[in-house]
mmCIF file of C-alpha atoms in Angstrom:
data_model
loop_
_atom_site.group_PDB
_atom_site.id
_atom_site.type_symbol
_atom_site.label_atom_id
_atom_site.label_comp_id
_atom_site.label_asym_id
_atom_site.label_seq_id
_atom_site.Cartn_x
_atom_site.Cartn_y
_atom_site.Cartn_z
ATOM 1 C CA UNK L 6 37.182 43.012 50.384
ATOM 2 C CA UNK L 7 37.066 43.590 46.333
ATOM 3 C CA UNK L 8 37.825 42.140 44.232
ATOM 4 C CA UNK L 9 39.251 42.992 40.071
ATOM 5 C CA UNK L 10 39.163 40.364 37.769
ATOM 6 C CA UNK L 11 38.996 40.801 33.998
ATOM 7 C CA UNK L 12 35.672 39.547 32.251
ATOM 8 C CA UNK L 13 35.810 38.361 28.465
ATOM 9 C CA UNK L 14 34.027 40.858 26.588
ATOM 10 C CA UNK L 15 35.109 42.662 23.294
ATOM 11 C CA UNK L 16 32.737 44.422 23.185
ATOM 12 C CA UNK L 17 34.329 48.021 21.738
ATOM 13 C CA UNK L 18 38.434 47.098 22.177
ATOM 14 C CA UNK L 19 40.586 47.691 19.798
ATOM 15 C CA UNK L 20 43.484 45.666 19.143
ATOM 16 C CA UNK L 21 46.960 45.199 17.237
ATOM 17 C CA UNK L 22 48.513 42.316 16.943
ATOM 18 C CA UNK L 23 52.042 42.021 15.593
ATOM 19 C CA UNK L 24 52.744 38.483 14.065
ATOM 20 C CA UNK L 25 56.430 36.889 12.821
ATOM 21 C CA UNK L 26 56.513 36.488 9.257
ATOM 22 C CA UNK L 27 59.397 34.171 9.608
ATOM 23 C CA UNK L 28 57.878 30.997 10.426
ATOM 24 C CA UNK L 29 54.911 31.587 8.865
ATOM 25 C CA UNK L 30 53.401 29.036 8.744
ATOM 26 C CA UNK L 31 52.834 28.320 12.349
ATOM 27 C CA UNK L 32 52.843 32.220 13.110
ATOM 28 C CA UNK L 33 49.119 32.625 10.855
ATOM 29 C CA UNK L 34 48.212 29.443 13.014
ATOM 30 C CA UNK L 35 48.556 31.484 15.891
ATOM 31 C CA UNK L 36 46.703 34.497 14.295
ATOM 32 C CA UNK L 37 43.820 32.316 13.206
ATOM 33 C CA UNK L 38 43.974 31.324 16.922
ATOM 34 C CA UNK L 39 44.071 34.667 18.053
ATOM 35 C CA UNK L 40 41.099 36.361 15.773
ATOM 36 C CA UNK L 41 38.942 33.344 16.192
ATOM 37 C CA UNK L 42 39.115 34.113 20.327
ATOM 38 C CA UNK L 43 38.519 38.109 19.664
ATOM 39 C CA UNK L 44 35.301 37.359 17.839
ATOM 40 C CA UNK L 45 33.757 34.872 19.367
ATOM 41 C CA UNK L 46 34.004 37.814 22.400
ATOM 42 C CA UNK L 47 32.526 40.559 20.487
ATOM 43 C CA UNK L 48 35.735 41.705 19.601
ATOM 44 C CA UNK L 49 35.080 43.546 15.802
ATOM 45 C CA UNK L 50 37.086 42.252 12.584
ATOM 46 C CA UNK L 51 36.928 46.085 11.642
ATOM 47 C CA UNK L 52 38.798 46.764 15.202
ATOM 48 C CA UNK L 53 41.528 44.137 14.395
ATOM 49 C CA UNK L 54 44.685 45.267 12.861
ATOM 50 C CA UNK L 55 47.301 42.520 12.374
ATOM 51 C CA UNK L 56 51.061 44.398 11.648
ATOM 52 C CA UNK L 57 53.656 41.923 9.863
ATOM 53 C CA UNK L 58 57.226 41.946 10.541
ATOM 54 C CA UNK L 59 59.814 40.192 9.200
ATOM 55 C CA UNK L 60 61.104 38.216 11.414
ATOM 56 C CA UNK L 61 60.700 37.673 15.831
ATOM 57 C CA UNK L 62 63.112 39.849 17.161
ATOM 58 C CA UNK L 63 61.946 43.374 15.162
ATOM 59 C CA UNK L 64 58.900 41.925 17.676
ATOM 60 C CA UNK L 65 59.422 44.536 19.486
ATOM 61 C CA UNK L 66 60.327 47.532 17.512
ATOM 62 C CA UNK L 67 56.812 48.579 15.972
ATOM 63 C CA UNK L 68 55.300 46.993 19.553
ATOM 64 C CA UNK L 69 56.366 50.404 21.243
ATOM 65 C CA UNK L 70 55.552 52.383 17.434
ATOM 66 C CA UNK L 71 51.486 51.076 17.915
ATOM 67 C CA UNK L 72 51.574 51.483 21.880
ATOM 68 C CA UNK L 73 52.689 55.648 20.708
ATOM 69 C CA UNK L 74 50.520 55.783 18.838
ATOM 70 C CA UNK L 75 48.062 55.415 20.709
ATOM 71 C CA UNK L 76 45.070 53.631 18.738
ATOM 72 C CA UNK L 77 44.570 50.200 20.940
ATOM 73 C CA UNK L 78 43.351 49.128 23.558
ATOM 74 C CA UNK L 79 45.783 46.421 24.148
ATOM 75 C CA UNK L 80 48.095 44.556 21.966
ATOM 76 C CA UNK L 81 49.467 40.567 21.412
ATOM 77 C CA UNK L 82 53.040 39.450 19.746
ATOM 78 C CA UNK L 83 53.056 36.633 17.397
ATOM 79 C CA UNK L 84 56.108 34.545 16.022
ATOM 80 C CA UNK L 85 58.272 31.311 16.629
ATOM 81 C CA UNK L 86 61.651 30.597 17.672
ATOM 82 C CA UNK L 87 62.441 27.171 16.860
ATOM 83 C CA UNK L 88 66.420 26.207 18.308
ATOM 84 C CA UNK L 89 68.674 25.741 16.320
ATOM 85 C CA UNK L 90 72.633 24.031 15.964
ATOM 86 C CA UNK L 91 73.920 27.924 16.987
ATOM 87 C CA UNK L 92 73.626 30.252 20.287
ATOM 88 C CA UNK L 93 71.516 32.860 17.611
ATOM 89 C CA UNK L 94 67.848 31.112 18.951
ATOM 90 C CA UNK L 95 68.810 32.254 22.732
ATOM 91 C CA UNK L 96 69.905 36.074 21.531
ATOM 92 C CA UNK L 97 66.417 36.045 19.613
ATOM 93 C CA UNK L 98 64.228 34.497 22.014
ATOM 94 C CA UNK L 99 65.369 36.393 24.893
ATOM 95 C CA UNK L 100 65.869 39.319 23.402
ATOM 96 C CA UNK L 101 61.892 39.502 22.279
ATOM 97 C CA UNK L 102 61.199 38.349 25.468
ATOM 98 C CA UNK L 103 62.900 41.153 27.105
ATOM 99 C CA UNK L 104 61.714 43.804 24.481
ATOM 100 C CA UNK L 105 57.849 43.287 24.835
ATOM 101 C CA UNK L 106 58.441 42.385 28.803
ATOM 102 C CA UNK L 107 59.727 46.549 28.578
ATOM 103 C CA UNK L 108 57.083 47.638 26.402
ATOM 104 C CA UNK L 109 54.534 46.777 28.654
ATOM 105 C CA UNK L 110 55.571 47.106 32.138
ATOM 106 C CA UNK L 111 56.974 51.587 30.716
ATOM 107 C CA UNK L 112 52.913 50.773 28.263
ATOM 108 C CA UNK L 113 49.494 52.299 29.538
ATOM 109 C CA UNK L 114 47.582 49.430 27.948
ATOM 110 C CA UNK L 115 48.264 45.504 28.187
ATOM 111 C CA UNK L 116 50.860 44.202 25.347
ATOM 112 C CA UNK L 117 50.636 39.871 25.719
ATOM 113 C CA UNK L 118 53.006 37.960 24.418
ATOM 114 C CA UNK L 119 52.763 35.381 22.020
ATOM 115 C CA UNK L 120 56.211 33.909 21.303
ATOM 116 C CA UNK L 121 56.508 30.547 21.033
ATOM 117 C CA UNK L 122 59.966 29.164 21.863
ATOM 118 C CA UNK L 123 60.374 25.401 21.750
ATOM 119 C CA UNK L 124 63.119 22.946 20.769
ATOM 120 C CA UNK L 125 62.377 22.054 18.190
ATOM 121 C CA UNK L 126 58.719 22.384 14.750
ATOM 122 C CA UNK L 127 56.895 19.193 16.590
ATOM 123 C CA UNK L 128 56.766 21.314 19.406
ATOM 124 C CA UNK L 129 55.713 24.347 17.713
ATOM 125 C CA UNK L 130 53.250 22.787 15.723
ATOM 126 C CA UNK L 131 51.408 21.232 18.508
ATOM 127 C CA UNK L 132 50.866 25.005 20.551
ATOM 128 C CA UNK L 133 49.562 26.607 17.028
ATOM 129 C CA UNK L 134 46.906 24.916 17.547
ATOM 130 C CA UNK L 135 47.310 20.044 17.626
ATOM 131 C CA UNK L 136 47.848 18.931 20.900
ATOM 132 C CA UNK L 137 48.735 21.626 23.559
ATOM 133 C CA UNK L 138 46.106 23.422 21.941
ATOM 134 C CA UNK L 139 46.431 27.722 20.304
ATOM 135 C CA UNK L 140 49.075 29.418 22.226
ATOM 136 C CA UNK L 141 47.121 32.434 20.219
ATOM 137 C CA UNK L 142 43.679 31.861 20.830
ATOM 138 C CA UNK L 143 44.872 31.628 25.096
ATOM 139 C CA UNK L 144 47.108 35.022 24.604
ATOM 140 C CA UNK L 145 44.058 36.700 22.815
ATOM 141 C CA UNK L 146 42.108 35.466 25.716
ATOM 142 C CA UNK L 147 43.901 36.517 28.444
ATOM 143 C CA UNK L 148 43.839 39.668 26.426
ATOM 144 C CA UNK L 149 40.206 40.611 26.855
ATOM 145 C CA UNK L 150 40.679 39.823 30.144
ATOM 146 C CA UNK L 151 43.594 42.426 31.001
ATOM 147 C CA UNK L 152 42.422 45.345 28.728
ATOM 148 C CA UNK L 153 39.283 44.967 30.689
ATOM 149 C CA UNK L 154 40.702 44.476 34.147
ATOM 150 C CA UNK L 155 43.019 48.002 33.210
ATOM 151 C CA UNK L 156 39.289 49.461 32.069
ATOM 152 C CA UNK L 157 38.042 48.981 36.080
ATOM 153 C CA UNK L 158 41.706 49.885 36.981
ATOM 154 C CA UNK L 159 41.238 53.192 34.948
ATOM 155 C CA UNK L 160 44.329 54.221 32.478
#
């Protein structure tokens, strides 16, 4: 039996990160967490590019364009959608998740979903570096492993 798994070594990896500006006070913390994990695992800062988009709904469009550029070994998407009084939350969170998942399945590189979908602003803050860890960091760690595994399997 042969077992394959990714390694946490980002040496020579080129990473793109798409971040929503809406809820920037949360998303900037997710971004900091992601960059921290990437650089601590040997991804050079000059090999990390960050793309800011207006909101979470715009993430799939730019993510698709970046995948098509073939400049990166993997991508991270970061954003925050917080439930409000209308159905807007359901529409945005579902479409962003579907869009990013579709791109990931059609792409030859890993595309990681780091968009928080929370019931409250407090839950979002907790997931951006307080009680519940930093989901940006979690997604970055996953990306390094997925890029490594993808390279082992062969593009």
